[in-house]
Structures are given as structure tokens and as C-alpha cells.
PDB file of C-alpha atoms in Angstrom:
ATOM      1  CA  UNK W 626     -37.150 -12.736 -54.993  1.00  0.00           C
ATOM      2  CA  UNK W 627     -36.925  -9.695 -52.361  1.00  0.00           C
ATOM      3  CA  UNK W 628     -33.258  -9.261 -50.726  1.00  0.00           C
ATOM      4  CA  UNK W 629     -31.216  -6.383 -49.149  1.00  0.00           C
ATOM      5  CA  UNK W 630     -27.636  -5.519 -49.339  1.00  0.00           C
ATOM      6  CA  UNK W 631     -27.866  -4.579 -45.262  1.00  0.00           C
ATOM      7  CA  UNK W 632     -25.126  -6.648 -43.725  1.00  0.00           C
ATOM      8  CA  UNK W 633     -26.273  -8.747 -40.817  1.00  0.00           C
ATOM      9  CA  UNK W 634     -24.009 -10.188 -37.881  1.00  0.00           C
ATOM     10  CA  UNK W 635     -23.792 -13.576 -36.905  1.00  0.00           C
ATOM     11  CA  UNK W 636     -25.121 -14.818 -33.055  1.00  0.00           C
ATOM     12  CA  UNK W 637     -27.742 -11.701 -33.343  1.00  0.00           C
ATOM     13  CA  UNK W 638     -31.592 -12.022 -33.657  1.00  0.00           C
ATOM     14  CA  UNK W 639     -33.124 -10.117 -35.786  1.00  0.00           C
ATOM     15  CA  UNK W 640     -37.232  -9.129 -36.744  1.00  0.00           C
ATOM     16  CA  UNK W 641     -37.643 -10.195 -40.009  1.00  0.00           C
ATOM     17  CA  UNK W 642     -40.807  -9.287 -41.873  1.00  0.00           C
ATOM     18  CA  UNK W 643     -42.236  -9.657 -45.376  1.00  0.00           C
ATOM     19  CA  UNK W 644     -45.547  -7.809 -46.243  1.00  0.00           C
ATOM     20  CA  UNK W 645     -47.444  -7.721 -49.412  1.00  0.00           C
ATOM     21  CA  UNK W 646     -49.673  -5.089 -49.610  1.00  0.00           C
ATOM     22  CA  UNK W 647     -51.445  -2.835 -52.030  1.00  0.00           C
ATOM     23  CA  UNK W 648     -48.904  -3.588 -55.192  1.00  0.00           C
ATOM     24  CA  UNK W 649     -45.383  -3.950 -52.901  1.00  0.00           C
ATOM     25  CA  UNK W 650     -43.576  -6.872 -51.418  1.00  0.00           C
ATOM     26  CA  UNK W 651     -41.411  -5.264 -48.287  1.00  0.00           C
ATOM     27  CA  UNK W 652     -38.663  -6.152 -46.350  1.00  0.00           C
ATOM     28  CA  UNK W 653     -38.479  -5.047 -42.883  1.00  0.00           C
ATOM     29  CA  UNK W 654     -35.586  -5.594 -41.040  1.00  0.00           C
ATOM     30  CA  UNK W 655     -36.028  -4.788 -37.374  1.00  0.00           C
ATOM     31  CA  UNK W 656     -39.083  -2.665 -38.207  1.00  0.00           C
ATOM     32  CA  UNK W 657     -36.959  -0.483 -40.893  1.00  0.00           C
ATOM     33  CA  UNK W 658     -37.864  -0.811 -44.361  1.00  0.00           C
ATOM     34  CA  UNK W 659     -34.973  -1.950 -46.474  1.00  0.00           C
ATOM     35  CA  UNK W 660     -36.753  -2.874 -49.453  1.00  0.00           C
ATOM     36  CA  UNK W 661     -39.371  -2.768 -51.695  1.00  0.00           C
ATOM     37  CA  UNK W 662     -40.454  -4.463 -55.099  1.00  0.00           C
ATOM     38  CA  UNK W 663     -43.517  -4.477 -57.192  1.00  0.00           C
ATOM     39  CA  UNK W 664     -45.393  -7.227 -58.443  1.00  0.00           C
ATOM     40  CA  UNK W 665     -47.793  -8.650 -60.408  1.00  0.00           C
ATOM     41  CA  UNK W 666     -50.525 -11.457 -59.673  1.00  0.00           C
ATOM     42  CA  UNK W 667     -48.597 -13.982 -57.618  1.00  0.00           C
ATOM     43  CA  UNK W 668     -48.568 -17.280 -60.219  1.00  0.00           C
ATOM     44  CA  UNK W 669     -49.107 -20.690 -58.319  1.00  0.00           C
ATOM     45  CA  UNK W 670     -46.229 -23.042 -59.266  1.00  0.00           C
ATOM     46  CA  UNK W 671     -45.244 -26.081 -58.343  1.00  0.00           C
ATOM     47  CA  UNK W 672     -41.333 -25.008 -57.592  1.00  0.00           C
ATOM     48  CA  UNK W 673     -40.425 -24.685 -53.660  1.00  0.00           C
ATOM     49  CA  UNK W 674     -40.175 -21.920 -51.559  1.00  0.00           C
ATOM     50  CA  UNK W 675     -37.407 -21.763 -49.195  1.00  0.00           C
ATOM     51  CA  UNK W 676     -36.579 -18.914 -46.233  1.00  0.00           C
ATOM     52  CA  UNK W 677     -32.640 -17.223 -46.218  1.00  0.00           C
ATOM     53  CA  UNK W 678     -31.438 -19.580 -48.903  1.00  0.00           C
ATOM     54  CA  UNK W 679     -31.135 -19.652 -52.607  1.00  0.00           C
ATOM     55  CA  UNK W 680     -31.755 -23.106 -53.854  1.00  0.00           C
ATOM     56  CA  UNK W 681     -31.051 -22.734 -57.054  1.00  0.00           C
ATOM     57  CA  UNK W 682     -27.431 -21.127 -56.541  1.00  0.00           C
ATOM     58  CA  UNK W 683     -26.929 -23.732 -53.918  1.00  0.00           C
ATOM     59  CA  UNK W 684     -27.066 -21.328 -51.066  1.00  0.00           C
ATOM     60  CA  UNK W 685     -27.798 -22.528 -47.290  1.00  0.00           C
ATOM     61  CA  UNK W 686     -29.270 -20.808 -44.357  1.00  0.00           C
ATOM     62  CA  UNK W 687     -27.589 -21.441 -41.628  1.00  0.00           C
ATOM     63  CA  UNK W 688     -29.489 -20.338 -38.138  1.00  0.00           C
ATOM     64  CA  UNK W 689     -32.557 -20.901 -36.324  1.00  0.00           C
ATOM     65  CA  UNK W 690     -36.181 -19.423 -36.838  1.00  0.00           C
ATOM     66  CA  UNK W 691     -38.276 -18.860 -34.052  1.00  0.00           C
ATOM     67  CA  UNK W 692     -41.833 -17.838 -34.599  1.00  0.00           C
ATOM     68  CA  UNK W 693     -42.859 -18.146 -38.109  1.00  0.00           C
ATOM     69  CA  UNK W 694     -46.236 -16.646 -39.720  1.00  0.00           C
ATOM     70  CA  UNK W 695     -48.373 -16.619 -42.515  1.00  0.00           C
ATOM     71  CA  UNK W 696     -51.258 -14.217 -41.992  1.00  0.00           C
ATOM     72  CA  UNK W 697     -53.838 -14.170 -45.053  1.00  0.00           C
ATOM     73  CA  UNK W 698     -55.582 -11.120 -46.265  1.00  0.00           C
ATOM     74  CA  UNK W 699     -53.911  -8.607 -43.543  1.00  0.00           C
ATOM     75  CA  UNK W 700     -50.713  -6.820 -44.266  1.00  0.00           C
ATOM     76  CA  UNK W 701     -49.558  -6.429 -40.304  1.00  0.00           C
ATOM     77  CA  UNK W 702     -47.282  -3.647 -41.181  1.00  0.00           C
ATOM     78  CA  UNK W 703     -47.153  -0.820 -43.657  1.00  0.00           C
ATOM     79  CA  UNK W 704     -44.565   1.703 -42.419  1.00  0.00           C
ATOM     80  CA  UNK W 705     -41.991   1.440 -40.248  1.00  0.00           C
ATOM     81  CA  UNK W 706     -43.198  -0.069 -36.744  1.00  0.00           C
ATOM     82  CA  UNK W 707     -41.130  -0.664 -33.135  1.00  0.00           C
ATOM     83  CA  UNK W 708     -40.089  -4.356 -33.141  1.00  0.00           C
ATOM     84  CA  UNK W 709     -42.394  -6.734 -30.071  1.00  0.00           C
ATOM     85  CA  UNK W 710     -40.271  -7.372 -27.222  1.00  0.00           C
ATOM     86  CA  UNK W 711     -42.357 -10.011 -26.688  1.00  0.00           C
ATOM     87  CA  UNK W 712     -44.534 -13.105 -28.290  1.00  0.00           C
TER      88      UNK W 712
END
């Protein structure tokens, strides 16, 4: 699990991205790093994966996600980057 303590405000949009690449998992909020964890092999499980909510604790998301992708094999970002202002 990858999270950050950085507040965000509700009715905003916000860049979200998640990169694995070379031994890190990173959060990017807006282009700014806000975290980073390390990791081992990824294990393939049966259990599901869910986006802004913790299942297990019973946590919802509650907003709308525009633009979702999985890119395999590239990480599309490895430093801090300026967020598109377009698709």
C-alpha cells in the first residue's frame, strides 16, 4: 500500500500518478513526489485491487476518475515533471 499524509480538497482535480521503477513505487501528486516505498517482486494474488479506498477498513472513494492508465514496461515519470494541461 503507497499513501501520503498531503491533505487534498474536495471539488479540486488533481494529477495522480503511481510509477514503479527501478526498486520504488512513487506517488506523484500533481507532478511532486510525495512518496516513495521499496519493494520486492510484486506476488500475483487473487485479492482485489481497488483505487482511493481501503477495502479492508471499509473505506470508500468518493469522486470521479477521468483518464485511467496502465502502461507496461515504461515508468512515464521518474522525477518531478509539469502536470499535461491536456489529454
Amino acid at each position: 500500500m503507497i499513501y501520503t499524509d498531503t491533505a487534498l480538497t474536495n471539488n479540486m482535480w488533481y494529477h495522480i500518478a503511481v510509477i514503479r521503477y527501478n526498486g520504488a513505487i512513487k506517488l506523484y501528486v500533481n507532478g511532486v513526489a510525495q512518496t516513495t516505498v521499496y519493494y520486492t517482486p510484486l506476488e500475483i494474488t487473487t485479492t482485489n485491487m481497488s483505487i482511493g479506498a481501503n477495502l479492508s477498513l471499509g473505506e470508500s472513494f468518493y469522486g470521479l476518475i477521468d483518464e485511467f492508465r496502465v502502461s507496461k514496461d515504461i515508468a512515464r515519470w521518474k522525477d518531478n515533471f509539469s502536470v499535461p494541461d491536456s489529454e
